[in-house]
PDB file of C-alpha atoms and ligand atoms in Angstrom:
ATOM      1  CA  MET C   1     -80.853  90.739  24.180  1.00  0.00           C
ATOM      2  CA  TRP C   2     -77.785  89.470  26.050  1.00  0.00           C
ATOM      3  CA  GLN C   3     -76.267  86.491  24.280  1.00  0.00           C
ATOM      4  CA  ALA C   4     -73.908  83.621  25.031  1.00  0.00           C
ATOM      5  CA  ASN C   5     -72.226  81.951  22.054  1.00  0.00           C
ATOM      6  CA  VAL C   6     -70.859  78.627  23.216  1.00  0.00           C
ATOM      7  CA  PHE C   7     -68.461  76.486  21.163  1.00  0.00           C
ATOM      8  CA  THR C   8     -68.529  72.890  22.349  1.00  0.00           C
ATOM      9  CA  ILE C   9     -68.316  69.304  21.122  1.00  0.00           C
ATOM     10  CA  PHE C  10     -71.125  68.379  23.530  1.00  0.00           C
ATOM     11  CA  PRO C  11     -74.016  70.794  22.873  1.00  0.00           C
ATOM     12  CA  GLU C  12     -76.336  68.155  24.370  1.00  0.00           C
ATOM     13  CA  ALA C  13     -74.938  69.135  27.794  1.00  0.00           C
ATOM     14  CA  PHE C  14     -76.980  72.368  27.471  1.00  0.00           C
ATOM     15  CA  PRO C  15     -79.128  73.997  28.645  1.00  0.00           C
ATOM     16  CA  GLY C  16     -78.683  71.784  31.727  1.00  0.00           C
ATOM     17  CA  THR C  17     -79.062  73.979  34.801  1.00  0.00           C
ATOM     18  CA  LEU C  18     -79.647  76.960  32.506  1.00  0.00           C
ATOM     19  CA  GLY C  19     -83.004  75.441  31.531  1.00  0.00           C
ATOM     20  CA  VAL C  20     -84.607  75.408  34.978  1.00  0.00           C
ATOM     21  CA  SER C  21     -86.292  77.892  37.307  1.00  0.00           C
ATOM     22  CA  LEU C  22     -85.915  81.654  36.805  1.00  0.00           C
ATOM     23  CA  ILE C  23     -83.078  81.376  34.326  1.00  0.00           C
ATOM     24  CA  GLY C  24     -84.885  78.728  32.249  1.00  0.00           C
ATOM     25  CA  ASP C  25     -88.062  80.823  32.203  1.00  0.00           C
ATOM     26  CA  ALA C  26     -86.034  83.838  31.100  1.00  0.00           C
ATOM     27  CA  LEU C  27     -84.468  81.758  28.308  1.00  0.00           C
ATOM     28  CA  ALA C  28     -87.905  80.599  27.115  1.00  0.00           C
ATOM     29  CA  GLN C  29     -89.150  84.195  27.249  1.00  0.00           C
ATOM     30  CA  LYS C  30     -86.173  85.297  25.151  1.00  0.00           C
ATOM     31  CA  LYS C  31     -84.786  87.585  27.818  1.00  0.00           C
ATOM     32  CA  TRP C  32     -81.387  86.162  26.982  1.00  0.00           C
ATOM     33  CA  ASP C  33     -80.120  83.878  24.236  1.00  0.00           C
ATOM     34  CA  LEU C  34     -78.020  80.726  24.187  1.00  0.00           C
ATOM     35  CA  ASN C  35     -76.343  80.135  20.821  1.00  0.00           C
ATOM     36  CA  LEU C  36     -74.705  76.704  20.778  1.00  0.00           C
ATOM     37  CA  ILE C  37     -72.155  75.914  18.097  1.00  0.00           C
ATOM     38  CA  ASP C  38     -71.401  72.203  17.720  1.00  0.00           C
ATOM     39  CA  LEU C  39     -67.706  71.895  16.875  1.00  0.00           C
ATOM     40  CA  LYS C  40     -68.264  68.327  15.635  1.00  0.00           C
ATOM     41  CA  LYS C  41     -70.060  69.761  12.616  1.00  0.00           C
ATOM     42  CA  TYR C  42     -66.866  71.380  11.365  1.00  0.00           C
ATOM     43  CA  PRO C  43     -64.333  68.620  10.754  1.00  0.00           C
ATOM     44  CA  VAL C  44     -61.156  69.254   8.809  1.00  0.00           C
ATOM     45  CA  LYS C  45     -60.330  66.840   5.990  1.00  0.00           C
ATOM     46  CA  SER C  46     -61.715  63.346   6.696  1.00  0.00           C
ATOM     47  CA  ASP C  47     -63.704  63.471   9.915  1.00  0.00           C
ATOM     48  CA  ARG C  48     -61.270  64.886  12.461  1.00  0.00           C
ATOM     49  CA  ILE C  49     -61.778  67.928  14.635  1.00  0.00           C
ATOM     50  CA  ASP C  50     -58.754  67.273  16.825  1.00  0.00           C
ATOM     51  CA  SER C  51     -55.377  65.651  16.659  1.00  0.00           C
ATOM     52  CA  ILE C  52     -52.409  64.477  18.740  1.00  0.00           C
ATOM     53  CA  PRO C  53     -50.107  67.159  20.172  1.00  0.00           C
ATOM     54  CA  TYR C  54     -46.921  68.247  18.391  1.00  0.00           C
ATOM     55  CA  GLY C  55     -43.998  67.318  20.603  1.00  0.00           C
ATOM     56  CA  GLY C  56     -45.782  64.301  22.016  1.00  0.00           C
ATOM     57  CA  GLY C  57     -47.849  63.715  25.141  1.00  0.00           C
ATOM     58  CA  ALA C  58     -51.250  62.305  25.959  1.00  0.00           C
ATOM     59  CA  GLY C  59     -54.647  63.388  24.685  1.00  0.00           C
ATOM     60  CA  MET C  60     -56.147  65.260  21.760  1.00  0.00           C
ATOM     61  CA  ILE C  61     -55.989  68.941  20.857  1.00  0.00           C
ATOM     62  CA  LEU C  62     -58.785  70.868  19.081  1.00  0.00           C
ATOM     63  CA  SER C  63     -57.718  71.921  15.576  1.00  0.00           C
ATOM     64  CA  PRO C  64     -57.562  75.650  14.747  1.00  0.00           C
ATOM     65  CA  LEU C  65     -59.065  74.839  11.331  1.00  0.00           C
ATOM     66  CA  THR C  66     -62.169  73.375  12.955  1.00  0.00           C
ATOM     67  CA  PHE C  67     -62.534  76.399  15.197  1.00  0.00           C
ATOM     68  CA  GLU C  68     -62.065  78.747  12.249  1.00  0.00           C
ATOM     69  CA  LYS C  69     -64.883  77.091  10.292  1.00  0.00           C
ATOM     70  CA  ALA C  70     -67.196  77.119  13.290  1.00  0.00           C
ATOM     71  CA  PHE C  71     -66.373  80.762  14.120  1.00  0.00           C
ATOM     72  CA  GLU C  72     -67.393  81.798  10.594  1.00  0.00           C
ATOM     73  CA  THR C  73     -71.011  80.919  11.465  1.00  0.00           C
ATOM     74  CA  LEU C  74     -71.148  83.940  13.804  1.00  0.00           C
ATOM     75  CA  SER C  75     -72.452  87.335  12.676  1.00  0.00           C
ATOM     76  CA  ASP C  76     -70.041  90.294  12.582  1.00  0.00           C
ATOM     77  CA  ASN C  77     -71.578  91.595  15.765  1.00  0.00           C
ATOM     78  CA  GLN C  78     -71.124  88.252  17.530  1.00  0.00           C
ATOM     79  CA  LYS C  79     -67.544  88.010  16.301  1.00  0.00           C
ATOM     80  CA  HIS C  80     -66.684  91.162  18.232  1.00  0.00           C
ATOM     81  CA  MET C  81     -68.006  90.022  21.584  1.00  0.00           C
ATOM     82  CA  LYS C  82     -65.580  89.292  24.410  1.00  0.00           C
ATOM     83  CA  LYS C  83     -64.064  85.811  24.024  1.00  0.00           C
ATOM     84  CA  ILE C  84     -63.250  83.558  26.912  1.00  0.00           C
ATOM     85  CA  TYR C  85     -61.657  80.121  26.934  1.00  0.00           C
ATOM     86  CA  PHE C  86     -62.162  77.947  30.000  1.00  0.00           C
ATOM     87  CA  SER C  87     -58.920  76.556  31.291  1.00  0.00           C
ATOM     88  CA  PRO C  88     -57.477  75.556  34.666  1.00  0.00           C
ATOM     89  CA  ARG C  89     -54.446  77.755  33.966  1.00  0.00           C
ATOM     90  CA  GLY C  90     -56.618  80.833  33.346  1.00  0.00           C
ATOM     91  CA  ARG C  91     -57.245  83.800  35.595  1.00  0.00           C
ATOM     92  CA  GLN C  92     -59.905  82.995  38.164  1.00  0.00           C
ATOM     93  CA  MET C  93     -63.179  84.797  37.426  1.00  0.00           C
ATOM     94  CA  THR C  94     -64.793  87.065  40.012  1.00  0.00           C
ATOM     95  CA  GLN C  95     -68.179  88.687  40.574  1.00  0.00           C
ATOM     96  CA  ASN C  96     -66.696  91.881  39.173  1.00  0.00           C
ATOM     97  CA  ASP C  97     -65.952  90.142  35.845  1.00  0.00           C
ATOM     98  CA  LEU C  98     -69.506  88.823  35.680  1.00  0.00           C
ATOM     99  CA  GLN C  99     -70.880  92.266  36.401  1.00  0.00           C
ATOM    100  CA  LYS C 100     -68.934  93.709  33.471  1.00  0.00           C
ATOM    101  CA  LEU C 101     -69.967  90.896  31.138  1.00  0.00           C
ATOM    102  CA  SER C 102     -73.624  91.354  32.124  1.00  0.00           C
ATOM    103  CA  GLN C 103     -73.389  94.948  30.921  1.00  0.00           C
ATOM    104  CA  SER C 104     -72.039  93.963  27.497  1.00  0.00           C
ATOM    105  CA  GLU C 105     -73.984  92.624  24.528  1.00  0.00           C
ATOM    106  CA  GLY C 106     -72.822  89.101  25.137  1.00  0.00           C
ATOM    107  CA  VAL C 107     -69.888  86.765  25.345  1.00  0.00           C
ATOM    108  CA  THR C 108     -68.320  84.029  23.245  1.00  0.00           C
ATOM    109  CA  MET C 109     -67.099  80.965  25.121  1.00  0.00           C
ATOM    110  CA  LEU C 110     -64.945  78.065  24.058  1.00  0.00           C
ATOM    111  CA  CYS C 111     -65.214  74.827  26.011  1.00  0.00           C
ATOM    112  CA  GLY C 112     -62.189  72.564  25.862  1.00  0.00           C
ATOM    113  CA  ARG C 113     -62.246  68.763  26.125  1.00  0.00           C
ATOM    114  CA  TYR C 114     -59.473  66.160  26.369  1.00  0.00           C
ATOM    115  CA  GLU C 115     -56.099  67.962  26.451  1.00  0.00           C
ATOM    116  CA  GLY C 116     -57.452  71.331  25.335  1.00  0.00           C
ATOM    117  CA  VAL C 117     -57.141  73.509  22.242  1.00  0.00           C
ATOM    118  CA  ASP C 118     -54.380  74.632  19.857  1.00  0.00           C
ATOM    119  CA  GLN C 119     -52.720  77.745  21.337  1.00  0.00           C
ATOM    120  CA  ARG C 120     -53.107  79.613  18.034  1.00  0.00           C
ATOM    121  CA  ILE C 121     -56.903  79.646  18.441  1.00  0.00           C
ATOM    122  CA  LEU C 122     -56.400  81.633  21.655  1.00  0.00           C
ATOM    123  CA  ASP C 123     -53.736  83.904  20.162  1.00  0.00           C
ATOM    124  CA  TYR C 124     -55.367  84.629  16.809  1.00  0.00           C
ATOM    125  CA  TYR C 125     -58.912  85.226  18.087  1.00  0.00           C
ATOM    126  CA  GLU C 126     -57.743  86.916  21.297  1.00  0.00           C
ATOM    127  CA  PHE C 127     -59.420  84.689  23.835  1.00  0.00           C
ATOM    128  CA  GLU C 128     -58.909  85.417  27.498  1.00  0.00           C
ATOM    129  CA  GLU C 129     -58.150  82.215  29.432  1.00  0.00           C
ATOM    130  CA  VAL C 130     -60.291  82.005  32.526  1.00  0.00           C
ATOM    131  CA  SER C 131     -60.693  79.427  35.260  1.00  0.00           C
ATOM    132  CA  ILE C 132     -63.525  78.720  37.669  1.00  0.00           C
ATOM    133  CA  GLY C 133     -61.188  77.385  40.374  1.00  0.00           C
ATOM    134  CA  ASP C 134     -58.003  75.535  41.195  1.00  0.00           C
ATOM    135  CA  PHE C 135     -59.164  72.076  40.171  1.00  0.00           C
ATOM    136  CA  VAL C 136     -59.376  70.203  36.875  1.00  0.00           C
ATOM    137  CA  LEU C 137     -62.604  69.266  35.086  1.00  0.00           C
ATOM    138  CA  LEU C 138     -63.044  66.990  32.077  1.00  0.00           C
ATOM    139  CA  GLY C 139     -64.455  69.780  29.934  1.00  0.00           C
ATOM    140  CA  GLY C 140     -65.427  73.428  29.889  1.00  0.00           C
ATOM    141  CA  GLU C 141     -69.196  72.904  29.546  1.00  0.00           C
ATOM    142  CA  SER C 142     -70.035  72.967  33.254  1.00  0.00           C
ATOM    143  CA  ALA C 143     -67.721  75.984  33.637  1.00  0.00           C
ATOM    144  CA  ALA C 144     -69.649  77.753  30.849  1.00  0.00           C
ATOM    145  CA  MET C 145     -72.966  76.966  32.557  1.00  0.00           C
ATOM    146  CA  THR C 146     -71.616  78.271  35.839  1.00  0.00           C
ATOM    147  CA  ILE C 147     -70.427  81.560  34.380  1.00  0.00           C
ATOM    148  CA  ILE C 148     -73.524  82.084  32.210  1.00  0.00           C
ATOM    149  CA  GLU C 149     -75.752  81.495  35.232  1.00  0.00           C
ATOM    150  CA  GLY C 150     -73.766  84.032  37.236  1.00  0.00           C
ATOM    151  CA  ILE C 151     -74.046  86.621  34.459  1.00  0.00           C
ATOM    152  CA  VAL C 152     -77.706  86.100  33.529  1.00  0.00           C
ATOM    153  CA  ARG C 153     -78.907  86.479  37.123  1.00  0.00           C
ATOM    154  CA  LEU C 154     -77.492  90.006  37.018  1.00  0.00           C
ATOM    155  CA  LEU C 155     -79.534  90.985  33.949  1.00  0.00           C
ATOM    156  CA  PRO C 156     -82.437  93.285  34.823  1.00  0.00           C
ATOM    157  CA  GLU C 157     -85.803  91.435  34.684  1.00  0.00           C
ATOM    158  CA  VAL C 158     -84.321  87.960  35.097  1.00  0.00           C
ATOM    159  CA  VAL C 159     -84.362  87.569  38.860  1.00  0.00           C
ATOM    160  CA  GLY C 160     -87.790  88.553  40.200  1.00  0.00           C
ATOM    161  CA  ASN C 161     -86.676  89.987  43.510  1.00  0.00           C
ATOM    162  CA  ASN C 162     -83.899  92.339  42.498  1.00  0.00           C
ATOM    163  CA  GLU C 163     -83.199  93.176  46.113  1.00  0.00           C
ATOM    164  CA  SER C 164     -82.070  89.644  46.900  1.00  0.00           C
ATOM    165  CA  ILE C 165     -79.268  90.010  44.338  1.00  0.00           C
ATOM    166  CA  HIS C 166     -77.918  92.984  46.190  1.00  0.00           C
ATOM    167  CA  THR C 167     -77.713  91.396  49.616  1.00  0.00           C
ATOM    168  CA  ASP C 168     -75.980  88.257  48.347  1.00  0.00           C
ATOM    169  CA  SER C 169     -72.377  87.546  49.178  1.00  0.00           C
ATOM    170  CA  PHE C 170     -69.887  89.214  46.835  1.00  0.00           C
ATOM    171  CA  GLN C 171     -72.331  91.871  45.707  1.00  0.00           C
ATOM    172  CA  GLU C 172     -71.854  93.419  49.096  1.00  0.00           C
ATOM    173  CA  PRO C 173     -68.283  93.850  50.283  1.00  0.00           C
ATOM    174  CA  LEU C 174     -68.897  91.302  53.071  1.00  0.00           C
ATOM    175  CA  LEU C 175     -70.055  87.673  53.058  1.00  0.00           C
ATOM    176  CA  GLU C 176     -73.703  87.015  53.853  1.00  0.00           C
ATOM    177  CA  TYR C 177     -75.060  86.500  57.389  1.00  0.00           C
ATOM    178  CA  ASN C 178     -76.778  83.233  58.436  1.00  0.00           C
ATOM    179  CA  GLN C 179     -80.354  82.719  57.248  1.00  0.00           C
ATOM    180  CA  TYR C 180     -83.237  80.989  59.054  1.00  0.00           C
ATOM    181  CA  THR C 181     -86.842  80.081  58.333  1.00  0.00           C
ATOM    182  CA  ARG C 182     -89.611  78.191  60.141  1.00  0.00           C
ATOM    183  CA  PRO C 183     -89.708  76.283  62.476  1.00  0.00           C
ATOM    184  CA  LYS C 184     -88.463  78.324  65.409  1.00  0.00           C
ATOM    185  CA  GLU C 185     -86.764  75.266  66.868  1.00  0.00           C
ATOM    186  CA  PHE C 186     -85.070  72.387  65.013  1.00  0.00           C
ATOM    187  CA  HIS C 187     -83.520  69.540  67.042  1.00  0.00           C
ATOM    188  CA  SER C 188     -83.160  71.986  69.943  1.00  0.00           C
ATOM    189  CA  LEU C 189     -81.394  74.534  67.728  1.00  0.00           C
ATOM    190  CA  GLU C 190     -83.218  77.843  68.064  1.00  0.00           C
ATOM    191  CA  VAL C 191     -83.496  80.719  65.599  1.00  0.00           C
ATOM    192  CA  PRO C 192     -81.697  83.735  67.201  1.00  0.00           C
ATOM    193  CA  LYS C 193     -84.216  85.746  69.246  1.00  0.00           C
ATOM    194  CA  ILE C 194     -83.348  89.070  67.633  1.00  0.00           C
ATOM    195  CA  LEU C 195     -84.495  87.818  64.223  1.00  0.00           C
ATOM    196  CA  ARG C 196     -87.917  87.115  65.736  1.00  0.00           C
ATOM    197  CA  SER C 197     -88.147  90.469  67.526  1.00  0.00           C
ATOM    198  CA  GLY C 198     -89.485  92.524  64.615  1.00  0.00           C
ATOM    199  CA  ASN C 199     -86.993  95.286  65.507  1.00  0.00           C
ATOM    200  CA  HIS C 200     -85.461  95.997  62.110  1.00  0.00           C
ATOM    201  CA  GLU C 201     -82.742  98.286  63.363  1.00  0.00           C
ATOM    202  CA  LYS C 202     -81.532  95.622  65.790  1.00  0.00           C
ATOM    203  CA  ILE C 203     -81.858  92.950  63.095  1.00  0.00           C
ATOM    204  CA  ASP C 204     -79.698  94.927  60.654  1.00  0.00           C
ATOM    205  CA  GLU C 205     -77.117  95.474  63.373  1.00  0.00           C
ATOM    206  CA  PHE C 206     -77.108  91.756  64.276  1.00  0.00           C
ATOM    207  CA  ARG C 207     -76.727  90.713  60.635  1.00  0.00           C
ATOM    208  CA  LEU C 208     -73.925  93.155  59.973  1.00  0.00           C
ATOM    209  CA  LYS C 209     -72.060  91.898  63.047  1.00  0.00           C
ATOM    210  CA  GLN C 210     -72.496  88.337  61.841  1.00  0.00           C
ATOM    211  CA  SER C 211     -71.350  89.227  58.314  1.00  0.00           C
ATOM    212  CA  ILE C 212     -68.225  90.791  59.766  1.00  0.00           C
ATOM    213  CA  GLU C 213     -67.443  87.755  61.944  1.00  0.00           C
ATOM    214  CA  ILE C 214     -67.987  85.299  59.100  1.00  0.00           C
ATOM    215  CA  THR C 215     -65.911  87.340  56.654  1.00  0.00           C
ATOM    216  CA  LYS C 216     -63.023  87.758  59.143  1.00  0.00           C
ATOM    217  CA  GLN C 217     -63.007  84.061  59.883  1.00  0.00           C
ATOM    218  CA  ARG C 218     -63.515  82.582  56.412  1.00  0.00           C
ATOM    219  CA  ARG C 219     -62.049  85.166  54.057  1.00  0.00           C
ATOM    220  CA  PRO C 220     -59.373  87.289  55.699  1.00  0.00           C
ATOM    221  CA  ASP C 221     -58.504  88.533  52.180  1.00  0.00           C
ATOM    222  CA  ILE C 222     -61.984  90.043  51.684  1.00  0.00           C
ATOM    223  CA  TRP C 223     -61.942  91.453  55.220  1.00  0.00           C
ATOM    224  CA  ALA C 224     -58.587  93.159  54.642  1.00  0.00           C
ATOM    225  CA  LYS C 225     -59.909  94.753  51.458  1.00  0.00           C
ATOM    226  CA  TYR C 226     -63.049  95.943  53.257  1.00  0.00           C
ATOM    227  CA  VAL C 227     -61.017  97.542  56.036  1.00  0.00           C
ATOM    228  CA  ALA C 228     -58.626  99.186  53.565  1.00  0.00           C
ATOM    229  CA  GLU C 229     -61.549 100.663  51.614  1.00  0.00           C
ATOM    230  CA  LYS C 230     -63.188 101.974  54.805  1.00  0.00           C
ATOM    231  CA  ILE C 231     -59.956 103.696  55.815  1.00  0.00           C
ATOM    232  CA  SER C 232     -59.350 105.257  52.410  1.00  0.00           C
ATOM    233  CA  ARG C 233     -62.854 106.736  52.380  1.00  0.00           C
TER     234      ARG C 233
HETATM  235  N1  SAH M   1     -54.579  69.958  29.631  1.00  0.00           N
HETATM  236  C1  SAH M   1     -55.268  71.001  30.296  1.00  0.00           C
HETATM  237  C2  SAH M   1     -56.508  70.482  31.037  1.00  0.00           C
HETATM  238  C3  SAH M   1     -57.577  70.020  30.116  1.00  0.00           C
HETATM  239  S1  SAH M   1     -59.046  69.702  31.000  1.00  0.00           S
HETATM  240  C4  SAH M   1     -54.355  71.663  31.323  1.00  0.00           C
HETATM  241  O1  SAH M   1     -53.605  70.967  31.996  1.00  0.00           O
HETATM  242  O2  SAH M   1     -54.430  72.897  31.473  1.00  0.00           O
HETATM  243  C5  SAH M   1     -60.223  69.799  29.675  1.00  0.00           C
HETATM  244  C6  SAH M   1     -61.004  71.093  29.582  1.00  0.00           C
HETATM  245  O3  SAH M   1     -61.772  71.258  30.744  1.00  0.00           O
HETATM  246  C7  SAH M   1     -60.183  72.351  29.458  1.00  0.00           C
HETATM  247  O4  SAH M   1     -59.801  72.585  28.142  1.00  0.00           O
HETATM  248  C8  SAH M   1     -61.134  73.410  30.000  1.00  0.00           C
HETATM  249  O5  SAH M   1     -61.977  73.919  28.974  1.00  0.00           O
HETATM  250  C9  SAH M   1     -61.968  72.632  31.001  1.00  0.00           C
HETATM  251  N2  SAH M   1     -61.545  72.902  32.395  1.00  0.00           N
HETATM  252  C10 SAH M   1     -60.892  72.061  33.212  1.00  0.00           C
HETATM  253  N3  SAH M   1     -60.672  72.594  34.419  1.00  0.00           N
HETATM  254  C11 SAH M   1     -61.198  73.836  34.390  1.00  0.00           C
HETATM  255  C12 SAH M   1     -61.265  74.901  35.332  1.00  0.00           C
HETATM  256  N4  SAH M   1     -60.762  74.818  36.553  1.00  0.00           N
HETATM  257  N5  SAH M   1     -61.875  76.051  34.941  1.00  0.00           N
HETATM  258  C13 SAH M   1     -62.387  76.170  33.712  1.00  0.00           C
HETATM  259  N6  SAH M   1     -62.346  75.195  32.774  1.00  0.00           N
HETATM  260  C14 SAH M   1     -61.759  74.041  33.100  1.00  0.00           C
END
């Protein structure tokens, strides 16, 4: 069973969005596992789990001694899973990363709070620093939920309609076309006629054209990659 080990000082933030709908059902049915490790339970000396930074500056830094104690609660197998630390200075994660992680046994995640964590935790335990975007959050918990959700939806059996995964943006090399449902007309905006024609060949053609236009316009980087791959093939 695929497993996420999450180190956090706010385990009460979970399962959050991971507890609803398809992903929540899959969690209840033990199709994947969420192992929360509460860092507050592993204070060093008195009652501290963090301390002020050497060299000065604002905020608190998670102690490596606290992390070490908490890490010891993992099994040998869990200790060898890929480790990621959420951080705005990390490498931005992509669908490709999530795909790889979904094919592994699981992942260990460390959520920072306040100023972050002692660098030696990252160096000693070989964490990869990853970001979910160029902005700054207050903590890594929502980043962990985001990444776990992205991984778990790729696990076989979790998302009912497996086909829908494969037509989503980023699974395909192009961004997704526009989607419509009933009613046919909404405030004088009409659903494109072709989509109502029942001609599947024409519909596929229309959607592909739209995907291309949207990708060119919004993500010239993805479009350039798509073109380069077409040429090299
Ligand atoms: N002092 C740090 C920011 C700390 S923000 C710095 O300047 O790099 C507190 C925590 O929020 C971080 O430790 C990280 O776990 C999380 N976080 C903030 N922004 C994030 C982002 N863009 N992606 C992933 N995690 C983020």
